[in-house]
Amino acid sequence: GVIRGGKGKWILGYNQSLGNCLVAVAKLWGILDGLLLLSKQGYAKFIIQSDNLENVIFICESKFDGQKSL
């Protein structure tokens, strides 16, 4: 995954070995890892971008403790 700043500048790249799994699952793990890294860095607001419609729908339909916006 890649974390970029508000103007698109590269901040951090990351990866993880998952073994054999579905692409959608691997992308969800990547999103989760990115969110955990952002949280540890103290970021409270972020935008998630994905080219996987299945994951976008899953995330949008998930229940969050905070606000969500599209």
PDB file of C-alpha atoms in Angstrom:
ATOM      1  CA  GLY A   1       0.000   0.000   0.000  1.00  0.00           C
ATOM      2  CA  VAL A   2       0.898   3.644  -0.288  1.00  0.00           C
ATOM      3  CA  ILE A   3       0.094   6.549   2.002  1.00  0.00           C
ATOM      4  CA  ARG A   4       0.087   9.972   0.369  1.00  0.00           C
ATOM      5  CA  GLY A   5      -0.379  13.467   1.767  1.00  0.00           C
ATOM      6  CA  GLY A   6      -3.205  15.852   0.926  1.00  0.00           C
ATOM      7  CA  LYS A   7      -1.462  17.009  -2.263  1.00  0.00           C
ATOM      8  CA  GLY A   8      -0.602  13.481  -3.414  1.00  0.00           C
ATOM      9  CA  LYS A   9       3.010  13.494  -2.182  1.00  0.00           C
ATOM     10  CA  TRP A  10       4.306  10.043  -1.196  1.00  0.00           C
ATOM     11  CA  ILE A  11       4.673   9.664   2.577  1.00  0.00           C
ATOM     12  CA  LEU A  12       5.010   5.937   3.216  1.00  0.00           C
ATOM     13  CA  GLY A  13       4.854   2.595   1.437  1.00  0.00           C
ATOM     14  CA  TYR A  14       4.140  -0.719   3.109  1.00  0.00           C
ATOM     15  CA  ASN A  15       3.574  -4.404   2.342  1.00  0.00           C
ATOM     16  CA  GLN A  16       2.841  -7.710   4.045  1.00  0.00           C
ATOM     17  CA  SER A  17       3.024 -11.347   2.978  1.00  0.00           C
ATOM     18  CA  LEU A  18      -0.410 -12.995   3.139  1.00  0.00           C
ATOM     19  CA  GLY A  19       0.259 -16.289   1.381  1.00  0.00           C
ATOM     20  CA  ASN A  20      -2.532 -17.578  -0.863  1.00  0.00           C
ATOM     21  CA  CYS A  21      -5.768 -15.574  -0.651  1.00  0.00           C
ATOM     22  CA  LEU A  22      -8.317 -13.790  -2.814  1.00  0.00           C
ATOM     23  CA  VAL A  23      -7.310 -10.433  -4.305  1.00  0.00           C
ATOM     24  CA  ALA A  24     -10.243  -8.713  -2.551  1.00  0.00           C
ATOM     25  CA  VAL A  25      -9.074 -10.079   0.814  1.00  0.00           C
ATOM     26  CA  ALA A  26      -5.479  -8.984   0.182  1.00  0.00           C
ATOM     27  CA  LYS A  27      -6.663  -5.471  -0.682  1.00  0.00           C
ATOM     28  CA  LEU A  28      -8.791  -5.312   2.484  1.00  0.00           C
ATOM     29  CA  TRP A  29      -5.744  -6.323   4.552  1.00  0.00           C
ATOM     30  CA  GLY A  30      -3.773  -3.572   2.792  1.00  0.00           C
ATOM     31  CA  ILE A  31      -6.422  -1.003   3.668  1.00  0.00           C
ATOM     32  CA  LEU A  32      -6.492  -2.168   7.282  1.00  0.00           C
ATOM     33  CA  ASP A  33      -2.703  -2.023   7.555  1.00  0.00           C
ATOM     34  CA  GLY A  34      -2.752   1.504   6.135  1.00  0.00           C
ATOM     35  CA  LEU A  35      -5.412   2.612   8.601  1.00  0.00           C
ATOM     36  CA  LEU A  36      -3.429   1.169  11.504  1.00  0.00           C
ATOM     37  CA  LEU A  37      -0.300   3.000  10.343  1.00  0.00           C
ATOM     38  CA  LEU A  38      -2.231   6.273  10.002  1.00  0.00           C
ATOM     39  CA  SER A  39      -3.707   5.819  13.465  1.00  0.00           C
ATOM     40  CA  LYS A  40      -0.269   5.226  14.999  1.00  0.00           C
ATOM     41  CA  GLN A  41       0.972   8.407  13.297  1.00  0.00           C
ATOM     42  CA  GLY A  42      -1.875  10.402  14.858  1.00  0.00           C
ATOM     43  CA  TYR A  43      -3.967  11.018  11.731  1.00  0.00           C
ATOM     44  CA  ALA A  44      -7.702  11.329  12.392  1.00  0.00           C
ATOM     45  CA  LYS A  45      -8.953  12.060   8.850  1.00  0.00           C
ATOM     46  CA  PHE A  46      -8.163  10.158   5.669  1.00  0.00           C
ATOM     47  CA  ILE A  47      -9.507   9.169   2.270  1.00  0.00           C
ATOM     48  CA  ILE A  48      -9.427   5.552   1.112  1.00  0.00           C
ATOM     49  CA  GLN A  49      -9.024   4.933  -2.616  1.00  0.00           C
ATOM     50  CA  SER A  50      -9.483   1.477  -4.116  1.00  0.00           C
ATOM     51  CA  ASP A  51      -9.994   0.064  -7.583  1.00  0.00           C
ATOM     52  CA  ASN A  52     -11.936  -2.899  -6.173  1.00  0.00           C
ATOM     53  CA  LEU A  53     -15.695  -2.187  -6.219  1.00  0.00           C
ATOM     54  CA  GLU A  54     -16.445  -5.194  -3.985  1.00  0.00           C
ATOM     55  CA  ASN A  55     -14.231  -3.751  -1.241  1.00  0.00           C
ATOM     56  CA  VAL A  56     -15.618  -0.232  -1.638  1.00  0.00           C
ATOM     57  CA  ILE A  57     -19.157  -1.565  -1.157  1.00  0.00           C
ATOM     58  CA  PHE A  58     -18.047  -3.659   1.835  1.00  0.00           C
ATOM     59  CA  ILE A  59     -16.378  -0.673   3.519  1.00  0.00           C
ATOM     60  CA  CYS A  60     -19.303   1.673   2.805  1.00  0.00           C
ATOM     61  CA  GLU A  61     -21.809  -0.800   4.247  1.00  0.00           C
ATOM     62  CA  SER A  62     -19.705  -1.519   7.353  1.00  0.00           C
ATOM     63  CA  LYS A  63     -20.603   0.044  10.679  1.00  0.00           C
ATOM     64  CA  PHE A  64     -18.168   2.606  12.048  1.00  0.00           C
ATOM     65  CA  ASP A  65     -17.966   4.253  15.460  1.00  0.00           C
ATOM     66  CA  GLY A  66     -17.222   7.604  13.820  1.00  0.00           C
ATOM     67  CA  GLN A  67     -18.633   9.507  10.895  1.00  0.00           C
ATOM     68  CA  LYS A  68     -18.186   8.275   7.389  1.00  0.00           C
ATOM     69  CA  SER A  69     -18.400  10.329   4.246  1.00  0.00           C
ATOM     70  CA  LEU A  70     -18.032   9.650   0.567  1.00  0.00           C
TER      71      LEU A  70
END
